[in-house]
PDB file of C-alpha atoms in Angstrom:
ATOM      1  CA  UNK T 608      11.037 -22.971   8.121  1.00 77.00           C
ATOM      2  CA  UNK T 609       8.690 -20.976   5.884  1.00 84.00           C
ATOM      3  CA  UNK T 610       7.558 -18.738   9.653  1.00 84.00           C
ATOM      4  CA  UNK T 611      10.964 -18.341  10.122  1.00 88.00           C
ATOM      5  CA  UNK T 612      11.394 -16.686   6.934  1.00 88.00           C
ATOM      6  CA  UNK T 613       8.759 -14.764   7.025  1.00 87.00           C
ATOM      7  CA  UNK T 614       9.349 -13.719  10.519  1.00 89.00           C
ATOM      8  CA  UNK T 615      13.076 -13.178   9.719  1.00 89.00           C
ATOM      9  CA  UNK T 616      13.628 -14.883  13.110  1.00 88.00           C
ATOM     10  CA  UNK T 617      15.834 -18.427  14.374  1.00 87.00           C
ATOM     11  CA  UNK T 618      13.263 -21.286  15.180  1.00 85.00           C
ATOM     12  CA  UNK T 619      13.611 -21.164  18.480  1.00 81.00           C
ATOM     13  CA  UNK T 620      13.032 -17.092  18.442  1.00 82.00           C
ATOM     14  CA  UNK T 621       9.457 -18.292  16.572  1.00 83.00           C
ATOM     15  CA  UNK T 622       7.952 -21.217  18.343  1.00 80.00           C
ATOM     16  CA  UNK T 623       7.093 -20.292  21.737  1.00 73.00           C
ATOM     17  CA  UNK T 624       7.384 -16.647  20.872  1.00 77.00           C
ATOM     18  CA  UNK T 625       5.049 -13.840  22.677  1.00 79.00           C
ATOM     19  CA  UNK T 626       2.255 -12.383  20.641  1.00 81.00           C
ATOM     20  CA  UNK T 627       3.264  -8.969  21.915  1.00 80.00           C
ATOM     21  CA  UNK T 628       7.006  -9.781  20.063  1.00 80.00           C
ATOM     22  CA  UNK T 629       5.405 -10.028  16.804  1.00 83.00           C
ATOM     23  CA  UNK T 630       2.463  -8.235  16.604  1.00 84.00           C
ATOM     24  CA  UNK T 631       2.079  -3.997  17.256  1.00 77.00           C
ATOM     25  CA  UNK T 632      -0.172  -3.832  19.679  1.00 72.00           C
ATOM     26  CA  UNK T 633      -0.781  -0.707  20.786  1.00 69.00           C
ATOM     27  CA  UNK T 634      -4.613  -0.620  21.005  1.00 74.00           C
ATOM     28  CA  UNK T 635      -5.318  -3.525  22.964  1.00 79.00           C
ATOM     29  CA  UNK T 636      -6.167  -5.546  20.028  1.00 86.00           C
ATOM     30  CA  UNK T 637      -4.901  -8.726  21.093  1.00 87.00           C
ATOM     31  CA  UNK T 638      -6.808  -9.166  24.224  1.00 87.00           C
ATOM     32  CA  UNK T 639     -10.034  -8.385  21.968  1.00 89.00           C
ATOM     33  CA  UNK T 640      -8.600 -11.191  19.591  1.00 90.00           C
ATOM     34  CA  UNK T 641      -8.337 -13.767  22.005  1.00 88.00           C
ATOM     35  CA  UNK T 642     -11.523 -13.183  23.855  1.00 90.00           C
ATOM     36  CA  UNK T 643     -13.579 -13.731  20.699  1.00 92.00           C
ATOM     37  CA  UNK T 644     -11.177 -16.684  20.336  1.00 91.00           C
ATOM     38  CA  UNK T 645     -11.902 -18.106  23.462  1.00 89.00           C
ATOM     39  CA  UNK T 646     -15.866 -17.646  23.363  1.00 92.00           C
ATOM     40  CA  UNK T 647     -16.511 -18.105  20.100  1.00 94.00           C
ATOM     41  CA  UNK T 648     -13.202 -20.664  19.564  1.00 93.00           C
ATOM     42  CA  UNK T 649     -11.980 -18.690  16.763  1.00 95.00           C
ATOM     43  CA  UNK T 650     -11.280 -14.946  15.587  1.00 94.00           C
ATOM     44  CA  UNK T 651      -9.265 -13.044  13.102  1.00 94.00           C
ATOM     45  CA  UNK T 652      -7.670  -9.700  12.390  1.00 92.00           C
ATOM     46  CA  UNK T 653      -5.525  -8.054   9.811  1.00 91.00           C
ATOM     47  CA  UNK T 654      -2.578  -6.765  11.683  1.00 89.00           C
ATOM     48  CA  UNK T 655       1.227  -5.658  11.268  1.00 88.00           C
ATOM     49  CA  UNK T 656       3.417  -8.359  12.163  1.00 89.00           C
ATOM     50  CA  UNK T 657       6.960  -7.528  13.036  1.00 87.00           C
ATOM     51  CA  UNK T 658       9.989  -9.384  11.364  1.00 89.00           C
ATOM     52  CA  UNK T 659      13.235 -10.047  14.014  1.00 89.00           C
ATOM     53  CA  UNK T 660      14.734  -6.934  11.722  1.00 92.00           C
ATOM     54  CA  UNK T 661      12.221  -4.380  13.135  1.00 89.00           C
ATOM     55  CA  UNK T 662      10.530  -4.462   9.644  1.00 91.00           C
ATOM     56  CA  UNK T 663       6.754  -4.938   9.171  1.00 88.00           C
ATOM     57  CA  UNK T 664       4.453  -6.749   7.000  1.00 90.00           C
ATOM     58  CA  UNK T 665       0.509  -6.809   7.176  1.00 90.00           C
ATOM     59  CA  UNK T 666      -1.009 -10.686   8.158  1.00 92.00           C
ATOM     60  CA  UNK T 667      -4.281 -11.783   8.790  1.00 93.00           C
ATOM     61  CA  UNK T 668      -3.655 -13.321  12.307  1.00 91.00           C
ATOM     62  CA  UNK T 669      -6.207 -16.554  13.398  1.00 93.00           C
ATOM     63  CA  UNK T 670      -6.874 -17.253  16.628  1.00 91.00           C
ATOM     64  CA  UNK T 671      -8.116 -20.951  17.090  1.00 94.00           C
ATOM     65  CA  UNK T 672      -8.705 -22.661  20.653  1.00 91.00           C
ATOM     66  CA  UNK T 673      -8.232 -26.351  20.989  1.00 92.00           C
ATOM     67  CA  UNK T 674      -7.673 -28.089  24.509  1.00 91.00           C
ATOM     68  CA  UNK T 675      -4.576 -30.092  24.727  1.00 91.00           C
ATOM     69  CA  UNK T 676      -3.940 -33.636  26.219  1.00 93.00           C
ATOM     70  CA  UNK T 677      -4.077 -32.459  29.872  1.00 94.00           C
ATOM     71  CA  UNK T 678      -7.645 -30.510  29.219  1.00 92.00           C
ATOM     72  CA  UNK T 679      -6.010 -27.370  29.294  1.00 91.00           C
ATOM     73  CA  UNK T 680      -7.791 -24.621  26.716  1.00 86.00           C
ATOM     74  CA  UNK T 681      -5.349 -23.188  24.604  1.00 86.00           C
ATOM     75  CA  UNK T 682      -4.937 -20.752  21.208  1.00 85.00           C
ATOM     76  CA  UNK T 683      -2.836 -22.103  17.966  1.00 87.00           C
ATOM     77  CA  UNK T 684      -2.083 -18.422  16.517  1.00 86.00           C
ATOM     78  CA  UNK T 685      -1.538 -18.839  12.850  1.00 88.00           C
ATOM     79  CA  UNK T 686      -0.273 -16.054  10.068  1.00 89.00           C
ATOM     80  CA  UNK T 687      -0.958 -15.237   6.607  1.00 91.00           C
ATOM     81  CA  UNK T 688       0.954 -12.682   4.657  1.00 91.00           C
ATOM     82  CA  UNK T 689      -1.763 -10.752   2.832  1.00 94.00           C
ATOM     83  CA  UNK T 690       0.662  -8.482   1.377  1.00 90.00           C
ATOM     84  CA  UNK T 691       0.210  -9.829  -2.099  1.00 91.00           C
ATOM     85  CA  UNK T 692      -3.539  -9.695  -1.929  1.00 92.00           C
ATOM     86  CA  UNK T 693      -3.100  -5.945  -0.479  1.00 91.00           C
ATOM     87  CA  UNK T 694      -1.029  -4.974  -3.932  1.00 91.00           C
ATOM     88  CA  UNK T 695      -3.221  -6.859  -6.287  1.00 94.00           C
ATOM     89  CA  UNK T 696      -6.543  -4.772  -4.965  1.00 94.00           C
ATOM     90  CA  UNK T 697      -4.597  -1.628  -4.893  1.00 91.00           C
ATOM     91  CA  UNK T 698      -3.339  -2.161  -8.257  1.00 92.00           C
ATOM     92  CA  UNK T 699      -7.538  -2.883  -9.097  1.00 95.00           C
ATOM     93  CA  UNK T 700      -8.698   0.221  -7.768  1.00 93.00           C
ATOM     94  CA  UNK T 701      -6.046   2.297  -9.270  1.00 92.00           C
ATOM     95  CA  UNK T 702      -7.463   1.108 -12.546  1.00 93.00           C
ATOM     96  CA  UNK T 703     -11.034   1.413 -11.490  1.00 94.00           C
ATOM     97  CA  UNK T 704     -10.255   5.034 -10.918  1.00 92.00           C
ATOM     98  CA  UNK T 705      -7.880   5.449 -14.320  1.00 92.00           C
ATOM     99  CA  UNK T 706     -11.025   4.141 -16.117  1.00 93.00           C
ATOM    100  CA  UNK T 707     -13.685   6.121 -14.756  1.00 93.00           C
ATOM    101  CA  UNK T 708     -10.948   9.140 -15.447  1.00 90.00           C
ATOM    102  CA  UNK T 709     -10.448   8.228 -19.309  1.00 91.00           C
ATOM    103  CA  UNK T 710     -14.368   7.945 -19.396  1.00 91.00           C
ATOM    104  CA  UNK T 711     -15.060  11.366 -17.865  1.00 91.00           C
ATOM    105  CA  UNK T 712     -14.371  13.292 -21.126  1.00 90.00           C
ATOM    106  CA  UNK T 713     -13.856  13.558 -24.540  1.00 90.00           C
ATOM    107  CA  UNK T 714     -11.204  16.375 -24.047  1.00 89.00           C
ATOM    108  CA  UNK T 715      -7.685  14.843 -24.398  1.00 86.00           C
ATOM    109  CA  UNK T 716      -6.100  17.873 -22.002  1.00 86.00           C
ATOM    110  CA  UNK T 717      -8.864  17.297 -19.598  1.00 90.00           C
ATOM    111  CA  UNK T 718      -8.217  13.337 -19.766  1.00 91.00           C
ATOM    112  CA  UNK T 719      -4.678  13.439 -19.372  1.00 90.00           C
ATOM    113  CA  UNK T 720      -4.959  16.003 -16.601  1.00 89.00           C
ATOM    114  CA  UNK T 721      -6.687  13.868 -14.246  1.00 91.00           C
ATOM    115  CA  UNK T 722      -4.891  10.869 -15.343  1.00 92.00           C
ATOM    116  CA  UNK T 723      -1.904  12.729 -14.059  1.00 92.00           C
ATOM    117  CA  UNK T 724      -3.505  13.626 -10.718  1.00 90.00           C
ATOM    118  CA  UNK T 725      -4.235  10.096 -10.181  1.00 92.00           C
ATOM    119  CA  UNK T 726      -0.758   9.070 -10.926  1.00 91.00           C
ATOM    120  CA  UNK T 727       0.237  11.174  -8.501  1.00 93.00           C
ATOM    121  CA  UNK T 728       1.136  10.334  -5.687  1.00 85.00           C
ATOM    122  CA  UNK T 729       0.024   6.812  -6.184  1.00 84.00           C
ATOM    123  CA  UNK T 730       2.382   5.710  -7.972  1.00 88.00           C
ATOM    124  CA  UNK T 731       4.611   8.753  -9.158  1.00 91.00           C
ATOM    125  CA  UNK T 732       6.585  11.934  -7.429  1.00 93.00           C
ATOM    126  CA  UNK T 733       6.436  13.411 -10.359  1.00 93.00           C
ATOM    127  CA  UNK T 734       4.412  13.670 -13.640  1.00 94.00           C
ATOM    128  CA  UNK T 735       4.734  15.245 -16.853  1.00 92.00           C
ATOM    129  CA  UNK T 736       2.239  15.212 -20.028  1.00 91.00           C
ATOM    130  CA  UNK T 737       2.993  16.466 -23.101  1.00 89.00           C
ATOM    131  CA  UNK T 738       0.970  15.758 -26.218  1.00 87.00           C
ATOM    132  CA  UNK T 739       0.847  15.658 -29.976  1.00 86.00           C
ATOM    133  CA  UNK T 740      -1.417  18.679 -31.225  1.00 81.00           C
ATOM    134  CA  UNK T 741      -1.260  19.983 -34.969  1.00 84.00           C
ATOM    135  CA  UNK T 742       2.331  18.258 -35.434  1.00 83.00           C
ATOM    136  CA  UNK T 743       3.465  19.673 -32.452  1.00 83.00           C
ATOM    137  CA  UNK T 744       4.808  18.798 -28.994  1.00 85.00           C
ATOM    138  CA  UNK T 745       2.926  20.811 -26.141  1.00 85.00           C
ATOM    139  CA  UNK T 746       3.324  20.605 -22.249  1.00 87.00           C
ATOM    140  CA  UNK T 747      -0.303  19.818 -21.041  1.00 87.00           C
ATOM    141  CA  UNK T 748       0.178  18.733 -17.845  1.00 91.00           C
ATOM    142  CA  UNK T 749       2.677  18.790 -14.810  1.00 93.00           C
ATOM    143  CA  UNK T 750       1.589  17.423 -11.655  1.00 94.00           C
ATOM    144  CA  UNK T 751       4.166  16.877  -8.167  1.00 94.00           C
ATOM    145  CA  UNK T 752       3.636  15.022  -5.195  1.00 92.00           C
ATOM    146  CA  UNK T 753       5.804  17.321  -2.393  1.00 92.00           C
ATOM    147  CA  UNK T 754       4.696  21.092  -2.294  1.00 92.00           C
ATOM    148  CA  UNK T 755       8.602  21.308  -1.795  1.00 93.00           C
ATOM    149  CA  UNK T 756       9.165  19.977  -6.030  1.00 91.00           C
ATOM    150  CA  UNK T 757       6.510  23.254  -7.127  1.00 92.00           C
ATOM    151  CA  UNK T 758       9.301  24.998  -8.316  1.00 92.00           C
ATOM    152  CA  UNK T 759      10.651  22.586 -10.318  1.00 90.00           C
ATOM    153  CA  UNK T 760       6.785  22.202 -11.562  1.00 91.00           C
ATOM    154  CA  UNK T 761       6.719  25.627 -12.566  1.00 90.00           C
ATOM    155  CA  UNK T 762      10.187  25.463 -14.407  1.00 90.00           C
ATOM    156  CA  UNK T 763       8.762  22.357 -16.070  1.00 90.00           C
ATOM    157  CA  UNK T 764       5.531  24.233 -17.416  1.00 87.00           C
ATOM    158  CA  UNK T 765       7.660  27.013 -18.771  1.00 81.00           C
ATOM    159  CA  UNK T 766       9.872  24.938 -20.600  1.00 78.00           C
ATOM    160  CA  UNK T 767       8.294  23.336 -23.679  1.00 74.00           C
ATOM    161  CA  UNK T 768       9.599  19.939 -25.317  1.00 68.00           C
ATOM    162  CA  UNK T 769      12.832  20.375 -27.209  1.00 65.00           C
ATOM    163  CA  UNK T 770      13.588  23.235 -25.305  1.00 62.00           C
ATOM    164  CA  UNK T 771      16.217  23.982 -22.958  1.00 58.00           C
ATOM    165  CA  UNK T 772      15.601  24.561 -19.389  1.00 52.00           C
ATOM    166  CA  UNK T 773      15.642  27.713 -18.285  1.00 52.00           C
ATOM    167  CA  UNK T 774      18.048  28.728 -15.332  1.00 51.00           C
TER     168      UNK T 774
END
């Protein structure tokens, strides 16, 4: 049950299934796999596994031979979704790198600045900063992902807080 699910496929569209159905293959990586399988008796890969829906998620895919009742060498393929894991050290280097950025300098413009070009595109389209200097709001910072959004950028830096937009 918990392959089907993951697989977004029937039972019978799991066990018994291809390699070549699930996995994108378009280097040869599976015949690489299952050699090292077969002379070493095990191997692993990261790899994109495709669900019955077309969609894909990223697995580390184990190759293990064993020889069944009648002698006959075969591979057990199994899956792990490392998709979680994949997140979790993305979300760890983003702060790695928003560290080392808040410990570059002393200047708060300067500090906010690159915390805004790390934001984006990592995790943002879009990013404004605006700080508190001598009791006062001030635009410090606007940063866009798409070259296509610069315009808006530039109507952004012209248009302090409390402001209206210009048209």
């Amino acid at each position: 049950p918990a392959a089907c699910r993951a697989l977004g496929r029937e039972g019978a569209a799991v066990v018994g299934a291809r390699l070549t159905d699930l996995l994108d293959d378009g280097e040869g990586r599976l015949d690489a796999l299952l050699s090292t399988c077969a002379r070493e008796g095990a191997g692993s890969a990261e790899w994109a596994v495709r669900r019955g829906d077309g969609s894909t998620f990223v697995a580390t895919v184990i190759a293990s031979r064993y020889r069944d009742e009648e002698g006959v060498d075969c591979a057990m393929i199994s899956l792990l979704d490392v998709t979680t894991r994949r997140r979790g050290e993305a979300a760890m280097a983003f702060l790695a790198e928003a560290s080392a950025a808040l410990g570059r300098s002393l200047d708060p413009r300067e500090t906010v600045a690159s915390l805004a070009r790390l934001v984006v595109p990592a995790r943002a389209d879009l990013c404004v900063v605006d700080l508190v200097e001598r009791d006062r709001l001030r635009r410090v910072e606007v940063v866009v992902a798409d070259p296509a959004l610069e315009p808006v950028a530039e109507a952004l830096r012209g248009v302090m807080p409390g402001q209206e937009a210009r048209e």
